[in-house]
Coordinates of N, CA and C in Angstrom, one line a residue:
M1 N 0.8 -1.2 0.0 CA 0.0 0.0 0.0 C 0.9 1.2 0.0
T2 N 0.6 2.2 -0.9 CA 1.3 3.4 -1.0 C 0.9 4.4 0.1
V3 N 1.9 4.9 0.9 CA 1.6 5.9 1.9 C 1.6 7.3 1.3
A4 N 0.5 8.0 1.6 CA 0.5 9.4 1.0 C 1.5 10.3 1.6
K5 N 2.1 11.1 0.7 CA 3.2 12.0 1.1 C 2.6 13.1 2.0
R6 N 3.3 13.3 3.1 CA 2.8 14.4 4.0 C 3.2 15.8 3.4
P7 N 2.2 16.6 3.3 CA 2.4 18.0 2.7 C 3.5 18.7 3.5
R8 N 4.3 19.5 2.9 CA 5.3 20.3 3.5 C 5.3 21.7 3.0
V9 N 5.5 22.6 4.0 CA 5.5 24.0 3.7 C 6.8 24.6 4.2
L10 N 7.4 25.5 3.5 CA 8.6 26.2 3.9 C 8.3 27.6 4.2
V11 N 8.7 28.1 5.4 CA 8.5 29.5 5.7 C 9.8 30.2 6.0
T12 N 10.1 31.2 5.2 CA 11.5 31.8 5.3 C 11.4 33.2 5.9
G13 N 12.4 33.6 6.6 CA 12.6 35.0 7.1 C 14.0 35.3 7.0
F14 N 14.4 36.5 7.4 CA 15.7 37.0 7.3 C 16.3 37.4 8.7
G15 N 17.6 37.3 8.8 CA 18.3 37.7 10.0 C 18.6 39.2 9.9
P16 N 19.3 39.7 10.9 CA 19.6 41.2 11.0 C 20.4 41.7 9.8
F17 N 20.2 43.0 9.5 CA 21.0 43.7 8.5 C 21.2 45.1 8.9
P18 N 22.0 45.9 8.3 CA 22.3 47.2 8.7 C 21.0 48.0 8.9
R19 N 20.9 48.7 10.1 CA 19.8 49.5 10.5 C 18.6 48.6 11.0
M20 N 18.8 47.3 11.0 CA 17.7 46.4 11.5 C 18.4 45.3 12.4
P21 N 18.8 45.6 13.6 CA 19.5 44.6 14.4 C 18.7 43.4 14.8
R22 N 17.4 43.6 14.9 CA 16.5 42.5 15.2 C 15.4 42.5 14.1
N23 N 15.6 41.5 13.2 CA 14.7 41.5 12.1 C 13.4 40.7 12.5
P24 N 12.2 41.4 12.4 CA 11.0 40.8 12.8 C 10.5 39.7 11.9
S25 N 11.0 39.6 10.7 CA 10.6 38.6 9.8 C 11.1 37.2 10.3
A26 N 12.3 37.2 11.0 CA 12.8 35.9 11.5 C 11.8 35.3 12.6
A27 N 11.4 36.2 13.5 CA 10.5 35.8 14.5 C 9.1 35.4 13.9
A28 N 8.7 36.1 12.9 CA 7.4 35.8 12.3 C 7.5 34.4 11.6
A29 N 8.6 34.1 10.9 CA 8.7 32.8 10.2 C 8.7 31.7 11.3
R30 N 9.4 31.9 12.4 CA 9.4 30.8 13.4 C 8.0 30.7 14.0
R31 N 7.3 31.7 14.3 CA 6.0 31.6 14.8 C 5.0 30.9 13.9
V32 N 5.1 31.2 12.6 CA 4.2 30.6 11.6 C 4.5 29.1 11.6
A33 N 5.8 28.7 11.5 CA 6.2 27.3 11.4 C 5.9 26.5 12.7
A34 N 5.8 27.2 13.8 CA 5.5 26.6 15.1 C 4.0 26.5 15.4
S35 N 3.2 27.0 14.5 CA 1.7 26.9 14.8 C 1.2 25.5 15.0
P36 N 0.4 25.3 16.0 CA -0.1 23.9 16.3 C -1.1 23.5 15.1
R37 N -1.5 24.4 14.3 CA -2.4 24.0 13.2 C -1.8 23.0 12.3
W38 N -0.5 23.1 12.1 CA 0.2 22.2 11.1 C 0.1 20.8 11.6
R39 N 0.3 20.6 12.9 CA 0.3 19.2 13.4 C -1.1 18.6 13.4
I40 N -2.1 19.5 13.7 CA -3.5 19.0 13.6 C -3.9 18.6 12.2
L41 N -3.4 19.4 11.2 CA -3.8 19.1 9.8 C -2.9 18.1 9.2
G42 N -1.9 17.6 9.9 CA -1.0 16.6 9.3 C 0.0 17.2 8.3
I43 N 0.4 18.4 8.5 CA 1.3 19.1 7.6 C 2.6 19.4 8.3
A44 N 3.7 19.2 7.6 CA 5.0 19.6 8.1 C 5.4 21.0 7.7
A45 N 5.8 21.8 8.7 CA 6.2 23.2 8.4 C 7.6 23.4 8.9
D46 N 8.4 24.0 8.1 CA 9.8 24.3 8.4 C 10.1 25.7 8.3
A47 N 10.8 26.3 9.3 CA 11.2 27.7 9.2 C 12.7 27.7 8.8
L48 N 13.0 28.6 7.9 CA 14.4 28.8 7.5 C 14.7 30.3 7.6
V49 N 15.6 30.7 8.5 CA 16.0 32.1 8.6 C 17.3 32.3 7.9
L50 N 17.2 33.1 6.8 CA 18.3 33.3 6.0 C 19.2 34.4 6.5
P51 N 20.5 34.3 6.5 CA 21.4 35.4 6.8 C 21.1 36.5 5.7
T52 N 21.1 37.7 6.1 CA 20.9 38.8 5.1 C 22.2 39.0 4.3
A53 N 22.5 38.0 3.5 CA 23.8 38.1 2.7 C 23.5 37.4 1.4
Y54 N 24.1 38.0 0.4 CA 23.9 37.4 -1.0 C 24.4 36.0 -1.1
A55 N 25.5 35.7 -0.4 CA 26.1 34.4 -0.4 C 25.2 33.4 0.1
A56 N 24.3 33.7 1.0 CA 23.3 32.8 1.6 C 22.3 32.3 0.6
L57 N 22.0 33.0 -0.5 CA 21.1 32.6 -1.5 C 21.6 31.3 -2.2
E58 N 22.9 31.2 -2.4 CA 23.4 30.1 -3.1 C 23.7 28.9 -2.1
T59 N 24.2 29.3 -1.0 CA 24.7 28.2 0.0 C 23.6 27.7 0.9
I60 N 22.5 28.5 1.1 CA 21.4 28.0 2.0 C 20.1 27.9 1.3
L61 N 19.6 29.0 0.6 CA 18.3 28.9 0.0 C 18.2 27.9 -1.1
D62 N 19.2 28.0 -2.1 CA 19.1 27.1 -3.2 C 19.1 25.6 -2.8
P63 N 19.9 25.1 -1.9 CA 19.9 23.7 -1.5 C 18.5 23.4 -0.8
A64 N 17.9 24.3 -0.1 CA 16.6 24.0 0.6 C 15.6 23.9 -0.5
L65 N 15.6 24.7 -1.5 CA 14.6 24.6 -2.6 C 14.7 23.4 -3.4
E66 N 16.0 22.9 -3.6 CA 16.2 21.8 -4.5 C 16.0 20.4 -3.9
T67 N 16.2 20.3 -2.6 CA 16.3 19.0 -2.0 C 15.2 18.6 -1.0
N68 N 14.4 19.6 -0.5 CA 13.5 19.3 0.6 C 12.1 19.0 0.2
G69 N 11.8 19.1 -1.1 CA 10.4 18.6 -1.5 C 9.3 19.4 -0.9
F70 N 9.4 20.7 -0.8 CA 8.3 21.5 -0.3 C 7.1 21.6 -1.3
D71 N 5.9 21.7 -0.8 CA 4.7 21.8 -1.6 C 4.3 23.3 -1.7
A72 N 4.8 24.2 -0.9 CA 4.5 25.6 -0.9 C 5.5 26.3 -0.2
I73 N 5.8 27.6 -0.6 CA 6.8 28.4 0.1 C 6.2 29.8 0.4
L74 N 6.3 30.1 1.7 CA 5.9 31.5 2.1 C 7.1 32.2 2.6
M75 N 7.4 33.3 2.0 CA 8.6 34.1 2.3 C 8.2 35.4 3.0
I76 N 8.9 35.7 4.1 CA 8.6 36.9 4.9 C 9.8 37.8 5.0
G77 N 9.6 39.1 4.7 CA 10.6 40.1 4.9 C 10.0 41.3 5.6
V78 N 10.9 42.2 6.0 CA 10.4 43.4 6.7 C 10.6 44.6 5.8
A79 N 9.6 45.5 5.7 CA 9.7 46.8 5.0 C 9.6 47.8 6.0
S80 N 10.7 48.4 6.4 CA 10.7 49.3 7.6 C 9.9 50.5 7.5
R81 N 9.6 51.0 6.2 CA 8.9 52.2 6.0 C 7.4 51.9 5.7
A82 N 7.0 50.7 5.6 CA 5.7 50.3 5.2 C 4.7 50.5 6.5
K83 N 3.5 50.8 6.2 CA 2.5 51.0 7.3 C 1.6 49.8 7.4
T84 N 1.6 48.9 6.4 CA 0.7 47.8 6.4 C 1.5 46.6 5.6
I85 N 0.9 45.5 5.6 CA 1.4 44.3 5.0 C 1.4 44.5 3.5
R86 N 2.5 44.1 2.8 CA 2.6 44.2 1.4 C 2.7 42.8 0.8
I87 N 1.8 42.5 -0.2 CA 1.7 41.3 -0.8 C 2.5 41.4 -2.2
E88 N 3.6 40.8 -2.3 CA 4.5 41.0 -3.5 C 4.0 40.1 -4.6
R89 N 3.7 40.7 -5.7 CA 3.2 40.0 -6.8 C 4.3 39.5 -7.8
R90 N 5.5 40.0 -7.7 CA 6.5 39.6 -8.6 C 7.9 40.0 -8.0
A91 N 8.9 39.4 -8.6 CA 10.3 39.8 -8.4 C 11.0 40.0 -9.7
V92 N 12.0 40.9 -9.7 CA 12.6 41.2 -11.0 C 14.1 40.9 -11.0
D93 N 14.6 40.7 -12.1 CA 16.1 40.4 -12.3 C 16.9 41.7 -12.2
R94 N 16.8 42.3 -11.1 CA 17.6 43.5 -10.8 C 18.1 43.5 -9.4
A95 N 19.3 44.2 -9.2 CA 19.9 44.3 -7.9 C 20.5 45.7 -7.8
S96 N 20.6 46.2 -6.5 CA 21.2 47.5 -6.3 C 22.6 47.3 -5.8
I97 N 23.6 47.9 -6.4 CA 25.0 47.8 -6.0 C 25.3 48.9 -4.9
L98 N 24.2 49.6 -4.5 CA 24.4 50.7 -3.6 C 24.3 50.2 -2.1
C99 N 23.5 49.2 -1.9 CA 23.2 48.7 -0.6 C 24.0 47.4 -0.2
P100 N 25.0 47.5 0.7 CA 25.7 46.3 1.1 C 24.8 45.4 2.0
D101 N 25.1 44.1 1.9 CA 24.3 43.2 2.8 C 24.9 43.2 4.2
A102 N 24.5 42.3 5.0 CA 24.9 42.3 6.4 C 26.4 41.9 6.5
A103 N 26.9 41.3 5.5 CA 28.4 41.0 5.5 C 29.2 42.1 4.9
G104 N 28.5 43.2 4.5 CA 29.3 44.3 3.9 C 29.6 44.2 2.5
R105 N 29.0 43.2 1.8 CA 29.2 42.9 0.4 C 28.1 43.5 -0.4
R106 N 28.4 43.8 -1.7 CA 27.4 44.3 -2.6 C 27.4 43.3 -3.8
P107 N 26.3 43.3 -4.5 CA 26.2 42.4 -5.7 C 27.2 43.0 -6.7
A108 N 27.8 42.1 -7.5 CA 28.9 42.4 -8.4 C 28.3 43.1 -9.7
R109 N 27.0 42.8 -9.9 CA 26.4 43.4 -11.1 C 24.9 43.7 -10.9
L110 N 24.3 44.4 -11.8 CA 22.9 44.9 -11.6 C 21.9 43.9 -11.9
T111 N 22.2 42.8 -12.5 CA 21.2 41.7 -12.8 C 21.8 40.4 -12.3
M112 N 20.9 39.4 -12.2 CA 21.3 38.1 -11.9 C 21.5 37.2 -13.1
R113 N 21.4 37.8 -14.3 CA 21.7 37.2 -15.6 C 20.8 36.0 -15.8
Q114 N 19.5 36.1 -15.5 CA 18.6 35.1 -15.8 C 17.9 35.3 -17.1
R115 N 17.1 34.2 -17.6 CA 16.5 34.3 -18.9 C 15.3 35.2 -18.9
F116 N 14.7 35.5 -17.8 CA 13.5 36.3 -17.7 C 13.7 37.6 -16.9
P117 N 13.2 38.7 -17.4 CA 13.4 40.0 -16.6 C 12.6 40.0 -15.3
D118 N 11.5 39.2 -15.2 CA 10.8 39.2 -13.9 C 10.1 37.8 -13.8
R119 N 9.6 37.5 -12.6 CA 8.8 36.3 -12.4 C 7.7 36.7 -11.5
S120 N 6.5 36.1 -11.7 CA 5.3 36.5 -11.0 C 4.8 35.3 -10.2
T121 N 4.2 35.6 -9.0 CA 3.6 34.5 -8.2 C 2.4 34.0 -8.8
R122 N 2.1 32.7 -8.5 CA 0.9 32.1 -9.0 C -0.2 32.2 -7.9
A123 N 0.1 32.8 -6.8 CA -0.9 33.0 -5.7 C -2.0 34.0 -6.2
V124 N -3.2 33.8 -5.7 CA -4.3 34.7 -6.1 C -4.4 35.8 -5.1
P125 N -4.0 37.0 -5.5 CA -3.9 38.2 -4.6 C -5.2 38.4 -3.8
A126 N -6.4 38.3 -4.5 CA -7.6 38.6 -3.8 C -7.9 37.6 -2.6
Q127 N -7.5 36.3 -2.8 CA -7.6 35.3 -1.8 C -6.7 35.6 -0.6
V128 N -5.5 36.1 -0.9 CA -4.5 36.4 0.1 C -5.0 37.6 0.9
R129 N -5.5 38.6 0.3 CA -6.0 39.8 1.0 C -7.2 39.4 1.9
A130 N -8.0 38.5 1.4 CA -9.2 38.1 2.2 C -8.8 37.4 3.4
T131 N -7.8 36.5 3.3 CA -7.3 35.8 4.4 C -6.7 36.7 5.5
L132 N -5.9 37.7 5.0 CA -5.3 38.6 6.0 C -6.4 39.5 6.6
R133 N -7.4 39.9 5.8 CA -8.5 40.7 6.3 C -9.2 40.1 7.5
R134 N -9.4 38.8 7.4 CA -10.1 38.1 8.4 C -9.4 38.1 9.8
R135 N -8.1 38.4 9.7 CA -7.3 38.6 10.9 C -7.1 40.0 11.3
G136 N -7.8 40.9 10.6 CA -7.7 42.3 10.9 C -6.5 43.1 10.2
F137 N -5.9 42.5 9.2 CA -4.8 43.1 8.5 C -5.2 43.5 7.1
A138 N -5.0 44.8 6.7 CA -5.4 45.3 5.4 C -4.2 45.2 4.5
G139 N -3.9 44.1 3.9 CA -2.8 43.9 3.0 C -3.0 44.7 1.7
V140 N -1.9 45.2 1.2 CA -1.9 45.9 -0.1 C -1.1 45.1 -1.1
L141 N -1.5 45.2 -2.4 CA -0.7 44.6 -3.4 C 0.5 45.4 -3.8
S142 N 1.6 44.8 -4.1 CA 2.8 45.5 -4.5 C 3.4 44.8 -5.7
Q143 N 3.9 45.7 -6.6 CA 4.6 45.2 -7.8 C 6.1 45.3 -7.7
D144 N 6.6 45.8 -6.6 CA 8.0 46.1 -6.4 C 8.5 45.6 -5.1
A145 N 9.3 44.5 -5.2 CA 9.8 43.8 -3.9 C 11.2 44.4 -3.6
G146 N 11.5 45.5 -4.2 CA 12.8 46.2 -3.9 C 13.9 45.7 -4.8
R147 N 15.1 46.0 -4.4 CA 16.3 45.6 -5.2 C 17.4 45.0 -4.2
Y148 N 16.9 44.5 -3.1 CA 17.8 44.0 -2.0 C 17.6 42.5 -1.9
L149 N 17.9 41.9 -0.8 CA 17.9 40.5 -0.6 C 16.5 39.9 -0.8
C150 N 15.5 40.7 -0.4 CA 14.1 40.2 -0.5 C 13.8 39.8 -1.9
N151 N 14.0 40.8 -2.8 CA 13.7 40.6 -4.2 C 14.6 39.4 -4.8
A152 N 15.9 39.4 -4.4 CA 16.8 38.4 -5.0 C 16.3 37.0 -4.5
A153 N 16.0 36.8 -3.3 CA 15.5 35.5 -2.8 C 14.2 35.1 -3.4
Y154 N 13.3 36.1 -3.6 CA 12.0 35.8 -4.2 C 12.2 35.4 -5.6
F155 N 13.0 36.1 -6.3 CA 13.2 35.8 -7.7 C 13.7 34.3 -7.9
R156 N 14.6 33.9 -7.0 CA 15.1 32.5 -7.1 C 14.0 31.5 -6.8
A157 N 13.3 31.8 -5.7 CA 12.2 30.9 -5.2 C 11.1 30.7 -6.2
L158 N 10.8 31.8 -7.0 CA 9.7 31.7 -7.9 C 10.0 30.8 -9.1
A159 N 11.2 30.3 -9.2 CA 11.5 29.3 -10.2 C 11.1 27.9 -9.8
A160 N 10.8 27.7 -8.5 CA 10.3 26.4 -8.0 C 9.0 26.1 -8.6
P161 N 8.7 24.8 -8.8 CA 7.5 24.3 -9.4 C 6.3 24.2 -8.4
V162 N 6.3 25.1 -7.4 CA 5.3 25.1 -6.4 C 4.8 26.5 -6.1
P163 N 3.6 26.7 -5.5 CA 3.2 28.1 -5.2 C 4.2 28.8 -4.2
V164 N 4.6 30.0 -4.6 CA 5.5 30.8 -3.8 C 4.9 32.2 -3.6
L165 N 5.0 32.7 -2.4 CA 4.6 34.1 -2.2 C 5.5 34.8 -1.2
F166 N 5.8 36.0 -1.5 CA 6.6 36.9 -0.6 C 5.7 37.9 0.1
I167 N 5.7 38.0 1.4 CA 5.0 39.0 2.2 C 6.0 39.9 2.9
H168 N 5.8 41.2 2.7 CA 6.6 42.2 3.5 C 5.7 42.6 4.7
I169 N 6.3 42.6 5.9 CA 5.5 43.0 7.0 C 6.1 44.3 7.5
P170 N 5.4 45.2 8.1 CA 5.9 46.5 8.6 C 6.8 46.2 9.9
K171 N 7.6 47.2 10.1 CA 8.4 47.1 11.4 C 7.4 47.2 12.6
P172 N 7.5 46.3 13.5 CA 6.5 46.4 14.6 C 6.7 47.7 15.5
P173 N 5.7 48.1 16.1 CA 5.8 49.3 17.0 C 6.7 49.0 18.2
Q174 N 7.2 50.0 18.9 CA 8.0 49.8 20.0 C 7.2 49.1 21.1
A175 N 7.9 48.1 21.7 CA 7.2 47.3 22.7 C 6.7 48.1 23.9
T176 N 5.6 47.8 24.5 CA 5.1 48.4 25.7 C 5.0 47.4 26.8
R177 N 4.8 47.9 28.0 CA 4.7 46.9 29.1 C 3.5 46.0 29.0
P178 N 3.8 44.7 29.2 CA 2.7 43.7 29.0 C 1.6 43.9 30.0
V179 N 0.4 43.7 29.6 CA -0.8 43.9 30.5 C -1.1 42.5 31.1
P180 N -1.2 42.4 32.4 CA -1.5 41.1 33.0 C -2.9 40.6 32.9
N181 N -3.2 40.3 31.6 CA -4.6 39.9 31.3 C -4.6 38.8 30.2
R182 N -5.1 37.6 30.5 CA -5.0 36.5 29.6 C -5.7 36.8 28.2
R183 N -6.8 37.5 28.3 CA -7.4 37.9 27.0 C -6.5 38.8 26.2
R184 N -5.9 39.7 26.8 CA -5.0 40.6 26.1 C -3.9 39.8 25.4
R185 N -3.3 38.8 26.2 CA -2.2 38.1 25.7 C -2.7 37.3 24.4
R186 N -3.9 36.7 24.5 CA -4.4 36.0 23.3 C -4.5 36.9 22.1
L187 N -4.7 38.2 22.3 CA -4.9 39.1 21.2 C -3.6 39.8 20.8
D188 N -2.4 39.2 21.2 CA -1.1 39.7 20.9 C -1.0 39.9 19.3
P189 N -0.7 41.1 18.8 CA -0.6 41.3 17.4 C 0.3 40.4 16.7
R190 N 1.4 39.9 17.3 CA 2.3 39.0 16.7 C 1.6 37.6 16.5
D191 N 0.8 37.2 17.4 CA 0.0 36.0 17.3 C -1.0 36.1 16.2
R192 N -1.7 37.3 16.1 CA -2.7 37.5 15.0 C -2.0 37.4 13.7
L193 N -0.8 38.1 13.6 CA -0.1 38.1 12.3 C 0.3 36.7 11.9
A194 N 0.8 35.9 12.9 CA 1.2 34.5 12.6 C 0.0 33.7 12.1
A195 N -1.1 33.9 12.8 CA -2.3 33.2 12.4 C -2.7 33.5 11.0
G196 N -2.7 34.8 10.7 CA -3.0 35.2 9.3 C -2.1 34.7 8.3
L197 N -0.8 34.6 8.6 CA 0.2 34.1 7.6 C 0.1 32.6 7.5
V198 N -0.3 31.9 8.6 CA -0.6 30.5 8.5 C -1.7 30.2 7.5
G199 N -2.8 31.1 7.6 CA -3.9 31.0 6.6 C -3.4 31.2 5.2
V200 N -2.5 32.1 5.0 CA -2.0 32.4 3.7 C -1.2 31.1 3.2
A201 N -0.4 30.6 4.0 CA 0.4 29.4 3.6 C -0.5 28.2 3.3
L202 N -1.6 28.0 4.1 CA -2.5 27.0 3.8 C -3.2 27.2 2.4
G203 N -3.5 28.4 2.1 CA -4.0 28.7 0.8 C -3.1 28.3 -0.3
L204 N -1.8 28.6 -0.1 CA -0.8 28.2 -1.1 C -0.7 26.7 -1.3
L205 N -0.8 26.0 -0.1 CA -0.8 24.5 -0.2 C -2.0 24.0 -1.0
R206 N -3.2 24.6 -0.7 CA -4.4 24.1 -1.4 C -4.3 24.4 -2.9
Q207 N -3.7 25.6 -3.2 CA -3.5 25.9 -4.6 C -2.6 24.9 -5.3
G208 N -1.5 24.6 -4.6 CA -0.6 23.6 -5.2 C -1.2 22.2 -5.4
R209 N -2.1 21.8 -4.5 CA -2.7 20.5 -4.6 C -3.7 20.5 -5.8
A210 N -4.5 21.6 -5.9 CA -5.4 21.7 -7.0 C -4.7 21.7 -8.3
H211 N -3.5 22.3 -8.4 CA -2.7 22.4 -9.6 C -2.2 21.0 -10.0
R212 N -1.8 20.2 -9.0 CA -1.3 18.8 -9.2 C -2.4 17.9 -9.7
I213 N -3.7 18.1 -9.1 CA -4.8 17.3 -9.6 C -5.1 17.6 -11.0
V214 N -5.2 18.8 -11.4 CA -5.4 19.2 -12.8 C -4.4 18.6 -13.7
R215 N -3.1 18.7 -13.3 CA -2.0 18.2 -14.1 C -2.1 16.7 -14.3
L216 N -2.4 16.0 -13.2 CA -2.5 14.5 -13.3 C -3.7 14.1 -14.2
R217 N -4.8 14.8 -14.1 CA -5.9 14.5 -15.0 C -5.6 14.7 -16.4
A218 N -4.9 15.8 -16.7 CA -4.4 16.1 -18.1 C -3.5 15.0 -18.6
D219 N -2.6 14.5 -17.7 CA -1.7 13.4 -18.1 C -2.4 12.2 -18.4
E220 N -3.5 11.9 -17.5 CA -4.3 10.7 -17.8 C -5.0 10.7 -19.1
R221 N -5.5 11.9 -19.4 CA -6.2 12.0 -20.7 C -5.3 11.8 -21.9
L222 N -4.1 12.4 -21.7 CA -3.1 12.2 -22.8 C -2.6 10.8 -23.0
G223 N -2.6 10.1 -21.8 CA -2.1 8.7 -21.9 C -3.2 7.7 -22.2
S224 N -4.5 8.1 -22.2 CA -5.6 7.2 -22.5 C -5.8 7.0 -24.1

């Protein structure tokens, strides 16, 4: 008897970089991957926190994409000037040589020398926005993921044959003293954000499953 493959989702974030000594995307990625919903649903979720360095794309991200058999990928970065969540619709084959990474290095050229000038996500933006809205977050659509590591990582990941989406989150407000109230703790905005992003990742998994079913049926028709 064939045992069904357990669905797997990869959630990525970034480590610190200049002017951002504590990157909230790393904590968000870990919270999303640690959600108890994955265990209940029989889904494996892995968090991968990437060093904010161009070298990490080749040495850490690429091997994870190639060898771990993920069914969906949710990528999280921080946009320090954003006021709300940004849903990135595409990544472009461009880089800025003006901004050094956390290791002090800059890209050697303005492009990654790929065959395509840009790559777009297969995620449905309206569904992603609706999922976030249910958790109280007004996500906005973005056509520009920047020219830094976020864009470079997204561009690489979008070449994977599974649904991939990049979400930019705003820099969190300065922490205040915790209120000794259980209900307040349950409404922690970090937990709400993680719950919303879990919903987004589940949507990517469902989309990937639907795509595989359509592809299998097409293959069956061709083979009959």
